[in-house]
Coordinates of N, CA and C in Angstrom, one line a residue:
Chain P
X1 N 4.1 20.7 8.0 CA 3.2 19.6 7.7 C 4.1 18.3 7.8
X2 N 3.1 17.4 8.6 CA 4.2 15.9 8.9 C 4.0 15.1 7.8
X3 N 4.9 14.6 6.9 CA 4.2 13.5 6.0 C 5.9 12.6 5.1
X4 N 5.7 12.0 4.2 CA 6.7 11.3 3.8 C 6.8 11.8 2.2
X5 N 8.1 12.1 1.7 CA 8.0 12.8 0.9 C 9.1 11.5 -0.3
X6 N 8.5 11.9 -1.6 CA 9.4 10.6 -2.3 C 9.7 11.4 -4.1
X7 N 11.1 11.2 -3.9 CA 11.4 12.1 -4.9 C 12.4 11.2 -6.0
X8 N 12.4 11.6 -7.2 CA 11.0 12.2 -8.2 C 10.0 11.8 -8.0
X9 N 8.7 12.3 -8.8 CA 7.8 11.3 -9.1 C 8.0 10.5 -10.1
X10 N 8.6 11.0 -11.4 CA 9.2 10.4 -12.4 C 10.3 10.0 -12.8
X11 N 10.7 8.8 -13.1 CA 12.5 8.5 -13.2 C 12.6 7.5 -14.3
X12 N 13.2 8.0 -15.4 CA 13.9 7.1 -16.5 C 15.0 6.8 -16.8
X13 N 15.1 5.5 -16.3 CA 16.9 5.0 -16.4 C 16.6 3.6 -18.1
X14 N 18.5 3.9 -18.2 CA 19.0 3.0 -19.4 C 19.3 1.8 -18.6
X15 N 18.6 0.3 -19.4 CA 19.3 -0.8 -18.9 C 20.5 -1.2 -18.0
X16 N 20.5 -1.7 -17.5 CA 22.1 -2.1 -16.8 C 22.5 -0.9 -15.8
X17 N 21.4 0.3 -15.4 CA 21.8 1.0 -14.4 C 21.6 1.2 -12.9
X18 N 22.2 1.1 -12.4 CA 22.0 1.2 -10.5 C 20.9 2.4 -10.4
X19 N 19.6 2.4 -10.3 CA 19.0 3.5 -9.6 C 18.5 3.8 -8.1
X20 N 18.6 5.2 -7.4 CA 18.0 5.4 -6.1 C 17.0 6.0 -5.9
X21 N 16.1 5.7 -5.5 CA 15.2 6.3 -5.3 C 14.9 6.8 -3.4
X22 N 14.4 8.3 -3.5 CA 14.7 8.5 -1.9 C 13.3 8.2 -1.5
X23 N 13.5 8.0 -0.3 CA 12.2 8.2 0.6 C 12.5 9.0 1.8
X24 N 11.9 9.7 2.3 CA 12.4 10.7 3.8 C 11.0 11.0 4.3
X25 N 10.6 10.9 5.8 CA 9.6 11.1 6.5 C 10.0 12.3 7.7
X26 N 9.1 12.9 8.0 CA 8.9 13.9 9.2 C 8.3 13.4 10.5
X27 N 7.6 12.0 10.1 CA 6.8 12.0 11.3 C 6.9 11.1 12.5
X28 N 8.5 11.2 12.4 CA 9.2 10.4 13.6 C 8.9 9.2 13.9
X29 N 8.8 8.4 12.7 CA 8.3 6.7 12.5 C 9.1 6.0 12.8
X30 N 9.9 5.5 13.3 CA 10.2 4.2 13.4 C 10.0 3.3 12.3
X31 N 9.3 2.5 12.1 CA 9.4 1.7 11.2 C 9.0 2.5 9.3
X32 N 9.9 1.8 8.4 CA 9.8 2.2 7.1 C 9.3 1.0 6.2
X33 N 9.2 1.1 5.0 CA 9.1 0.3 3.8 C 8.8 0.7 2.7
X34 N 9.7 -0.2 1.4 CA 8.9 -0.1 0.8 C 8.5 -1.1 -0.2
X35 N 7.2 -0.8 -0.7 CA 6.4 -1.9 -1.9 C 6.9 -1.2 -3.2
X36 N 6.4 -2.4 -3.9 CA 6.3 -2.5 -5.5 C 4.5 -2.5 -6.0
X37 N 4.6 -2.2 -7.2 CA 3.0 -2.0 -7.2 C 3.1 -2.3 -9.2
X38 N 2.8 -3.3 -9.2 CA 3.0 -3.5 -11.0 C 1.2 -3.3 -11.4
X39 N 0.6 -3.5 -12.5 CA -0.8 -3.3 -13.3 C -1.1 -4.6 -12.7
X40 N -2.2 -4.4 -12.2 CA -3.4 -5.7 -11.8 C -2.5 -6.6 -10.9
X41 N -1.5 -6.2 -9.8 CA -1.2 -6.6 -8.9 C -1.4 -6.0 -7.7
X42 N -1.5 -6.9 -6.5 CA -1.3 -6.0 -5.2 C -0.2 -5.5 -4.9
X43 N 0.0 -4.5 -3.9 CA 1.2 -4.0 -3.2 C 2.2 -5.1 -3.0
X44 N 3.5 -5.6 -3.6 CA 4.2 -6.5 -3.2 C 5.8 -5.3 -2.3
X45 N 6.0 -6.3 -0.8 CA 6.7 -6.0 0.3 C 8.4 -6.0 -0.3
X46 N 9.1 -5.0 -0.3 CA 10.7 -5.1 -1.0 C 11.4 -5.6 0.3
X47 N 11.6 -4.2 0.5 CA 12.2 -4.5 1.8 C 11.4 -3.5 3.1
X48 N 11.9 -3.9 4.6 CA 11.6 -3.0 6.0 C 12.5 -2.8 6.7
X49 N 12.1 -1.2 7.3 CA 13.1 -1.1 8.5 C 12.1 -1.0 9.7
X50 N 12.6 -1.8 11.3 CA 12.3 -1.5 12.3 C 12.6 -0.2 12.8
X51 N 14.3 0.0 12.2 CA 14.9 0.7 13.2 C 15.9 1.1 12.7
X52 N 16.2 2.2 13.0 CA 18.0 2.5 12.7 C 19.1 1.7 12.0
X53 N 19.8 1.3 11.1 CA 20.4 1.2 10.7 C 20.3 -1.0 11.2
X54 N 18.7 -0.6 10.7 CA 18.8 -2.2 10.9 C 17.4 -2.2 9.5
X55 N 17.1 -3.4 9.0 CA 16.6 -3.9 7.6 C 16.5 -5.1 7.7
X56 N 15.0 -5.6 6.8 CA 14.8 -6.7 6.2 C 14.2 -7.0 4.7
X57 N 14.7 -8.3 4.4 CA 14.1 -8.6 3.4 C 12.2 -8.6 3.4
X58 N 11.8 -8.1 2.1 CA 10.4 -8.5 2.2 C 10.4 -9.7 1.1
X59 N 8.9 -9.6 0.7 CA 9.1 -11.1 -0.2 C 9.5 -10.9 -1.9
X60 N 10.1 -9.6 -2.1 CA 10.6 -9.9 -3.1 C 12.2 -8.7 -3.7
X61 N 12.7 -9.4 -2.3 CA 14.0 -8.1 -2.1 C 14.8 -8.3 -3.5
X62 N 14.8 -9.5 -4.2 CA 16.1 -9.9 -4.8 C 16.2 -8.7 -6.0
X63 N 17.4 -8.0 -6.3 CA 17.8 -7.3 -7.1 C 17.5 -5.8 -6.8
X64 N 17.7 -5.6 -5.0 CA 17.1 -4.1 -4.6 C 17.7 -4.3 -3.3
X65 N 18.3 -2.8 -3.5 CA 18.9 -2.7 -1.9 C 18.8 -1.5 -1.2
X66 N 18.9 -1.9 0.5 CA 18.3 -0.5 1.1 C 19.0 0.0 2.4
X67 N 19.1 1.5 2.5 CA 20.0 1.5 3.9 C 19.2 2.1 4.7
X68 N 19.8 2.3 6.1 CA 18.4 3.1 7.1 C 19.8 3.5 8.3
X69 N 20.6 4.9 7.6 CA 21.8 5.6 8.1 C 21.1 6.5 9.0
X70 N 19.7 7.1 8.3 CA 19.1 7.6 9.8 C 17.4 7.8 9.6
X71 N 16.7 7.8 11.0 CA 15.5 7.8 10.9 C 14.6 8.1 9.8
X72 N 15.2 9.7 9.9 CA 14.0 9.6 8.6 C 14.1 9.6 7.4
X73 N 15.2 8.8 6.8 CA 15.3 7.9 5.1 C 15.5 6.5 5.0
X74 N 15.4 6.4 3.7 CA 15.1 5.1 3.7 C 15.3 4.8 2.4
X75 N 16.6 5.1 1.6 CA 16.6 5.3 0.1 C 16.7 3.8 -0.3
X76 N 16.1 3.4 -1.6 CA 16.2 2.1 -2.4 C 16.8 2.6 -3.6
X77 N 17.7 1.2 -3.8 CA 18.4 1.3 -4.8 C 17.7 -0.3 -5.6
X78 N 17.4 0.4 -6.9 CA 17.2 -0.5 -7.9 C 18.5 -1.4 -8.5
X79 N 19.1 -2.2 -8.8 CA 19.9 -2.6 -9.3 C 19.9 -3.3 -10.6
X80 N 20.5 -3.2 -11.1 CA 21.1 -3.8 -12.6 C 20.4 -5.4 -12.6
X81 N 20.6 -5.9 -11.6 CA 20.2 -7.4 -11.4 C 18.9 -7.3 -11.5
X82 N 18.0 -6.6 -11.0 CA 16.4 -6.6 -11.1 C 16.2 -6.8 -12.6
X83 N 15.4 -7.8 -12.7 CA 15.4 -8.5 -13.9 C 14.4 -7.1 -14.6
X84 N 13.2 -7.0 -13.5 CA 11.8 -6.1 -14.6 C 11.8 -5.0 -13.3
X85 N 12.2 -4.3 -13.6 CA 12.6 -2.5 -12.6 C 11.4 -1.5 -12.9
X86 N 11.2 -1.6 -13.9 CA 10.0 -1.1 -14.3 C 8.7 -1.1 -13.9
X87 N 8.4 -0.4 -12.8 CA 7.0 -0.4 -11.8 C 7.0 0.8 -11.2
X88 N 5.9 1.2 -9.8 CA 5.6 2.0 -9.5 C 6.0 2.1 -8.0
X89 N 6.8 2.4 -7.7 CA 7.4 1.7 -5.9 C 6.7 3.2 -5.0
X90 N 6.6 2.6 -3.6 CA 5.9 3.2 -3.0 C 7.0 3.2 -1.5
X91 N 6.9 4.2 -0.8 CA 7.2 4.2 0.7 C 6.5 4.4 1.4
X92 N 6.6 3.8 2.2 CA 5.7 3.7 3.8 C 6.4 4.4 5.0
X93 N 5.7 4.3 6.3 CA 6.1 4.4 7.2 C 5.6 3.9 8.1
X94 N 5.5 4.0 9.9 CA 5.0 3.2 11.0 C 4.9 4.0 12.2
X95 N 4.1 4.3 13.2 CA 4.8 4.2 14.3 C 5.5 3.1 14.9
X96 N 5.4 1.8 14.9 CA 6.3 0.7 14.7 C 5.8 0.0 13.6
X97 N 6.4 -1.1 13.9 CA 6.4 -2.6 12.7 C 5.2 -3.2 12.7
X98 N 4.3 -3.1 11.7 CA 3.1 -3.5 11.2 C 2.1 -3.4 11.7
X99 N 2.3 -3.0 13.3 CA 1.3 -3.1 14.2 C 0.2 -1.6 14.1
X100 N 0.7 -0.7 13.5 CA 0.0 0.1 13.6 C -0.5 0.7 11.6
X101 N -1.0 2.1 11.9 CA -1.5 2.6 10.4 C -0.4 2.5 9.7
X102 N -0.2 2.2 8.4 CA 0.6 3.1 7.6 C 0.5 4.1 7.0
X103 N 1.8 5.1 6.8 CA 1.4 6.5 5.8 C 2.2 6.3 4.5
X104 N 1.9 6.3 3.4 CA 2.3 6.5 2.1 C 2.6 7.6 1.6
X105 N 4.1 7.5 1.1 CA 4.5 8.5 0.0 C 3.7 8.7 -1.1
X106 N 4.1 9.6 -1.9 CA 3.2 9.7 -3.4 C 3.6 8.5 -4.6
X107 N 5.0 8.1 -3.9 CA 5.1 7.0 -5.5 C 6.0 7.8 -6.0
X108 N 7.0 7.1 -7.1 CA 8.2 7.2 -7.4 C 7.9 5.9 -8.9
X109 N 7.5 6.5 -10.1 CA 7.3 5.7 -11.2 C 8.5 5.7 -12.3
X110 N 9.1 4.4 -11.9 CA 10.6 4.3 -12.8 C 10.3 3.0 -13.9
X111 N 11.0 4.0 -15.3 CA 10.8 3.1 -16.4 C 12.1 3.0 -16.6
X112 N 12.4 1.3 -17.1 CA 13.7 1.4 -17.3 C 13.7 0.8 -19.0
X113 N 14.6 1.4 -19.6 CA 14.4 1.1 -21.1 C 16.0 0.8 -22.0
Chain N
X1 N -4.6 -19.7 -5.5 CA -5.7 -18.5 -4.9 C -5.0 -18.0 -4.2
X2 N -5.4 -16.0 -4.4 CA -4.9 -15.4 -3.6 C -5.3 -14.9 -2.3
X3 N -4.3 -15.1 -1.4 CA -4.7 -15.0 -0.1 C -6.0 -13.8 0.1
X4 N -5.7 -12.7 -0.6 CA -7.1 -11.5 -0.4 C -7.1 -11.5 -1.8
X5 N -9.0 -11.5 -1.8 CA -9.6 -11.6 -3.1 C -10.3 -9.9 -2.8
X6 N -10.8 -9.2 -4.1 CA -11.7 -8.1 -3.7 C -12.4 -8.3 -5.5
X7 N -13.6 -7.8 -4.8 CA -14.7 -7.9 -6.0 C -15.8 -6.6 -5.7
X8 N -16.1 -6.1 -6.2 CA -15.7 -6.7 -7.7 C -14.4 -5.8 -8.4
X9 N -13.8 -6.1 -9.3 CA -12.6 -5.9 -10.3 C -12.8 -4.0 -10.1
X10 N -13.7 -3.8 -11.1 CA -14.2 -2.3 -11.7 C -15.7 -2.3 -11.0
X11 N -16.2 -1.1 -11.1 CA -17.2 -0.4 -10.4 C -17.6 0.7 -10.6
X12 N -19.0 1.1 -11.9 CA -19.1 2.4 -12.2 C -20.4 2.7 -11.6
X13 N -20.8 3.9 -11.1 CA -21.8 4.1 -10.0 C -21.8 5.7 -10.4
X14 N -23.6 6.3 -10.4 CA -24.2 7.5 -10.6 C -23.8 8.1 -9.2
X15 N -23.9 9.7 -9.9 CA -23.4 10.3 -8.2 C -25.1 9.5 -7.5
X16 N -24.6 10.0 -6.3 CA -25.5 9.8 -5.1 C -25.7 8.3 -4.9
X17 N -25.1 7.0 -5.7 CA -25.5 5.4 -5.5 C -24.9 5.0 -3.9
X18 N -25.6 4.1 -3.8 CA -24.6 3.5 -2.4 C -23.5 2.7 -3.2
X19 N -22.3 2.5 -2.7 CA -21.4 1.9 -3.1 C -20.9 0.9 -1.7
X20 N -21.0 -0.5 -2.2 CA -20.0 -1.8 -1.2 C -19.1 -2.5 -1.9
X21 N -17.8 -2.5 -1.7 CA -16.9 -3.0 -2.5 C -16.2 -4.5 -1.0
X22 N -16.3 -5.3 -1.5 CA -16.1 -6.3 -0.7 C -14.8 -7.0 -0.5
X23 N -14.1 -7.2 0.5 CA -12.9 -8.0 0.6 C -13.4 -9.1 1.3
X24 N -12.6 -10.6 0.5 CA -12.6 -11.9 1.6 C -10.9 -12.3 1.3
X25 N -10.9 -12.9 2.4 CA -9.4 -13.1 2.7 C -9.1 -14.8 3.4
X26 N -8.4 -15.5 3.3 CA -8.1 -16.8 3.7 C -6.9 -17.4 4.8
X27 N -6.4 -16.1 5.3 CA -5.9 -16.4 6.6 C -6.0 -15.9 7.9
X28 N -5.8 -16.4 8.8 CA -5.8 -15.7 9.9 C -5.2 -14.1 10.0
X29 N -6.1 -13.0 10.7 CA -5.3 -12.1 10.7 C -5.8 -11.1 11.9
X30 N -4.8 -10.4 12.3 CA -4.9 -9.6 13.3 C -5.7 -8.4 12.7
X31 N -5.4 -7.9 12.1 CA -6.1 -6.2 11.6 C -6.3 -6.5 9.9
X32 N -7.5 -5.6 9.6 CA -7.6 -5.2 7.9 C -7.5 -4.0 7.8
X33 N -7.0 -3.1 6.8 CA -6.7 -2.3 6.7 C -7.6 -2.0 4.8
X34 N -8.5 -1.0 5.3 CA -8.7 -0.2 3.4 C -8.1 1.2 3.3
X35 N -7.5 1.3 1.9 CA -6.4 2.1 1.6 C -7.6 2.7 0.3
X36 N -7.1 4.0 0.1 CA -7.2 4.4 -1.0 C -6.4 5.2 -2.1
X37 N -6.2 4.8 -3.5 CA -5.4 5.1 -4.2 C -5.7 6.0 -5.0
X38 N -5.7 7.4 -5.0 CA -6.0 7.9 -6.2 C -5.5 7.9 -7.4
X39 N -6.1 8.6 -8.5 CA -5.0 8.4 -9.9 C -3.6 8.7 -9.6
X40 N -3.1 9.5 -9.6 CA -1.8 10.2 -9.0 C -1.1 9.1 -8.9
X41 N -1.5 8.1 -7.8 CA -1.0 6.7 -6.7 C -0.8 7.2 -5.8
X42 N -0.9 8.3 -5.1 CA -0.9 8.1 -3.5 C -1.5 7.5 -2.9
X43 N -1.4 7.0 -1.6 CA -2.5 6.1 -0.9 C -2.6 6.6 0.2
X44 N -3.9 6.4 0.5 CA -4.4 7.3 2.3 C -5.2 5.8 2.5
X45 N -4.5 5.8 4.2 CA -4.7 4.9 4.5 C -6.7 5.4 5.2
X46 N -7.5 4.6 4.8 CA -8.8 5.0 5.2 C -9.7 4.0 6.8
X47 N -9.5 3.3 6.7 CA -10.0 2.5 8.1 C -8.4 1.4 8.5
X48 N -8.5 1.3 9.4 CA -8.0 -0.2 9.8 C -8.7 -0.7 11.1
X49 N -8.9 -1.7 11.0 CA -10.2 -2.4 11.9 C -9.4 -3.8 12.3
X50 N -10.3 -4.5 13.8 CA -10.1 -5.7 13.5 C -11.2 -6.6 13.9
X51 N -12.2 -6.0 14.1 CA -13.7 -6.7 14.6 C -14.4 -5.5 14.3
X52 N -15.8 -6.2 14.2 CA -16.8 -4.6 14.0 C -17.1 -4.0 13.3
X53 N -17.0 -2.9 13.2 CA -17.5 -1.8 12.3 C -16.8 -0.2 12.9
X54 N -16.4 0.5 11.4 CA -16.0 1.8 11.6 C -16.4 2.6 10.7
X55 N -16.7 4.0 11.0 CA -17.5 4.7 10.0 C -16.8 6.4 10.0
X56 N -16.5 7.2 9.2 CA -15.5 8.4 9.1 C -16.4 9.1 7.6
X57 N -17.2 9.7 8.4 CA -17.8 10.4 7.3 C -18.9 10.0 6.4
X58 N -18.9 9.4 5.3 CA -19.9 9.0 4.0 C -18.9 7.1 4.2
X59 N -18.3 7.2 4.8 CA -17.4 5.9 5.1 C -17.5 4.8 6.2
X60 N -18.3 3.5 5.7 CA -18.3 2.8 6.4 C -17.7 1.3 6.5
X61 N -16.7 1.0 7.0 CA -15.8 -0.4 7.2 C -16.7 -1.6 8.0
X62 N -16.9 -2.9 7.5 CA -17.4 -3.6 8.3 C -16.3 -4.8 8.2
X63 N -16.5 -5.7 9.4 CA -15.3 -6.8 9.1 C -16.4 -7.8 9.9
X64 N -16.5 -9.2 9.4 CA -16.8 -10.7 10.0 C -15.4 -11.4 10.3
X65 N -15.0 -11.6 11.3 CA -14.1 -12.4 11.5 C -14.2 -13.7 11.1
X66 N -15.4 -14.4 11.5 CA -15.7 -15.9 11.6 C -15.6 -16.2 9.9
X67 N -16.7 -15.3 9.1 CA -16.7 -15.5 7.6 C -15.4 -15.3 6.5
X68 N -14.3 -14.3 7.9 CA -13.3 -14.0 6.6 C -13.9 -12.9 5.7
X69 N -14.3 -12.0 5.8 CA -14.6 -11.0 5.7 C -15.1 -9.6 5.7
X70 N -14.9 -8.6 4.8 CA -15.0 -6.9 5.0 C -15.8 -6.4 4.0
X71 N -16.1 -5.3 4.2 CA -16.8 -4.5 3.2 C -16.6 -3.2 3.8
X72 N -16.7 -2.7 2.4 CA -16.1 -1.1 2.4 C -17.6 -0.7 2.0
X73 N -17.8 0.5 2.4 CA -19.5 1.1 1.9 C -19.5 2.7 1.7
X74 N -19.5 3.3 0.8 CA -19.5 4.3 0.6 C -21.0 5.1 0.3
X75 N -21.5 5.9 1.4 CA -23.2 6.3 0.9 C -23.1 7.8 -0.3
X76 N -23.8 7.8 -0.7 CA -24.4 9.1 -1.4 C -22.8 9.5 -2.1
X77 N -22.5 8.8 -2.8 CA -21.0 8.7 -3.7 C -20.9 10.0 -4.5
X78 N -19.8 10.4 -4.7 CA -19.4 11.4 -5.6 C -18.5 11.2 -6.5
X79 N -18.6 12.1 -7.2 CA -17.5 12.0 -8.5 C -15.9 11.9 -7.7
X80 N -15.4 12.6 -6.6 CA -14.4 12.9 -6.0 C -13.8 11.3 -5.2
X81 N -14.9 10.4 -5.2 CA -14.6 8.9 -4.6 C -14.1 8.2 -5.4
X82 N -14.2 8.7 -7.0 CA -13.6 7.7 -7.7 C -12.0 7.7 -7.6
X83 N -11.9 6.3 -7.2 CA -10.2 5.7 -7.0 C -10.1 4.2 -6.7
X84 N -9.0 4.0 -6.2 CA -8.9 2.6 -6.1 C -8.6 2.2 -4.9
X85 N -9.8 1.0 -4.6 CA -9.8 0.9 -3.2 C -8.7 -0.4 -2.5
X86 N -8.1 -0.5 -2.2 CA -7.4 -1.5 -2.0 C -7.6 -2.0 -0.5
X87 N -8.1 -3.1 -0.6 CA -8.2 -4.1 1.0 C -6.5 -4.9 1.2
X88 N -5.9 -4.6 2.5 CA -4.8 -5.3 3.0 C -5.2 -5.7 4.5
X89 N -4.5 -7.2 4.7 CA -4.9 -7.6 5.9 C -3.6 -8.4 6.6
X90 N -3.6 -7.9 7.7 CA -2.1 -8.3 8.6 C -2.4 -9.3 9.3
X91 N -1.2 -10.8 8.6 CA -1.4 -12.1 8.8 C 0.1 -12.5 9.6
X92 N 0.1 -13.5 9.9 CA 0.9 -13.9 10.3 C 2.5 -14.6 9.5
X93 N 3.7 -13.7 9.0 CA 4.9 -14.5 7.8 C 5.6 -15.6 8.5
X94 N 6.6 -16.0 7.6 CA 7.7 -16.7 8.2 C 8.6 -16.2 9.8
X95 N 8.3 -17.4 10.2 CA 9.1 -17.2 11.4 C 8.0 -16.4 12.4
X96 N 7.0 -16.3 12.6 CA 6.5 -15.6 13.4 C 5.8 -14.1 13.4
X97 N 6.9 -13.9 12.0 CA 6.7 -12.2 12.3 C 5.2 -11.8 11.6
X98 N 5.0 -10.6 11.1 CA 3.9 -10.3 10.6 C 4.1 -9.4 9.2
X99 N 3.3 -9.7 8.6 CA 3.3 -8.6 7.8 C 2.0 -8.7 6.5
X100 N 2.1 -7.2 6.0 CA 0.6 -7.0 5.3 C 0.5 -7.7 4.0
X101 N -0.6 -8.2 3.6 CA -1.0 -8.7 2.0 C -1.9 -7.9 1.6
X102 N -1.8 -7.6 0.3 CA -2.4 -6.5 -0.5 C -3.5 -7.7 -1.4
X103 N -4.6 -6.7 -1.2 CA -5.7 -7.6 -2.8 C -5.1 -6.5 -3.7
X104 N -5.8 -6.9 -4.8 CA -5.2 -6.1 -6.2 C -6.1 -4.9 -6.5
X105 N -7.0 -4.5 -5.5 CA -7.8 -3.0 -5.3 C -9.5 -3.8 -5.8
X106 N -9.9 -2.6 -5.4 CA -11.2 -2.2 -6.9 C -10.9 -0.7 -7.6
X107 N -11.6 -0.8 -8.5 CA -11.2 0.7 -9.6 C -13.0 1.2 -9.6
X108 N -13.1 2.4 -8.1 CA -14.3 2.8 -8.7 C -14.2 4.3 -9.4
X109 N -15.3 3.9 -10.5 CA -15.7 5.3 -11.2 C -17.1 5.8 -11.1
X110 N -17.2 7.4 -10.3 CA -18.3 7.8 -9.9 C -18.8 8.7 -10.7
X111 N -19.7 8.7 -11.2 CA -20.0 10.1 -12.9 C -21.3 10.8 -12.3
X112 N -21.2 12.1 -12.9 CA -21.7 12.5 -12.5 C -23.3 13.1 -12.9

């Protein structure tokens, strides 16, 4: 079965710590992402990949970072600096960049305390 | 104001009701997309349109371009539809490029 897989679903980190969260797809997408998703907000954009070992900022990269070593991952790293880390982050995928469906992971809900 | 509005907020509805859950949006955009969220939070992506109308089942997407916007319509509803509907629509960002805005969903609950 083709689909994008995001592991844990549940993750509790101590203040001040670097977390990663994976994302990995089967279905030969090209383009990745991922959002943030807080209570009574929309889907906000972290970061994207077009492509291989290329990335951008979305509109709220600051304190989160991301690598794209090979097609199908796309791990994020929470950092220390993220002021409020505590949300429900999602991965995406593409056949390319924006222009087509996206497919969603299940979510990856990290409390940081 | 946010670029995509959806109304209403919450939504409780007997099995079998018609359900329309409405997106309007205030920029120009290539495609809308309705997602659905269940409890869990996965999301399935359910229509993406960009004129017209699309229909998949008990599922029907409509979009007005000129008015700025969509509606989602769900007929003869079930308990199994209750989730969260989320309207996103692909506008045009900085520099050219593109990328999607999320409204903040609807939350329907279908009883039975």
């Amino acid at each position: 079965d083709g689909g994008i897989t995001q592991s844990p679903k549940y993750l509790f980190r101590k203040e001040g710590q670097n977390v990663t969260l994976s994302c990995e797809q089967n279905l030969n997408h090209d383009a990745m992402y991922w959002y943030r998703q807080d209570p009574g907000q929309g889907l906000r954009l972290i970061y994207y990949s077009q492509i291989v070992n290329d990335f951008q900022k979305g509109d709220i990269a600051e304190g989160y970072s991301v690598s794209r070593e090979k097609k199908e991952s796309f791990p994020l790293t929470v950092t220390s600096a993220q002021k409020n880390p505590t949300a429900f982050y999602l991965c995406a995928s593409s056949i390319g960049l924006l222009s087509y469906e996206q497919y969603f992971g299940p979510g990856t809900r990290l409390t940081v305390t | 104001k946010n670029e995509v509005e959806q109304s209403p907020q919450n939504l409780t509805a007997q099995e079998g009701e018609f359900i329309t859950i409405n997106c309007s949006y205030s920029v120009g955009i290539s495609a809308l997309h309705w997602l659905q969220q269940h409890p869990g939070g996965g999301i399935v992506s359910l229509f993406m349109l960009s004129s017209g109308k699309k229909k998949h089942g008990r599922l029907i997407a409509t979009i007005n371009i000129q008015e700025k916007h969509s509606s989602l319509h769900i007929t003869a509803s079930h308990p199994r539809d209750s989730a969260v509907y989320i309207c996103a629509v692909r506008s045009g960002g900085q520099g050219g490029s593109e990328k999607l805005v999320f409204g903040k969903g609807t939350k329907l609950t279908v009883n039975p």
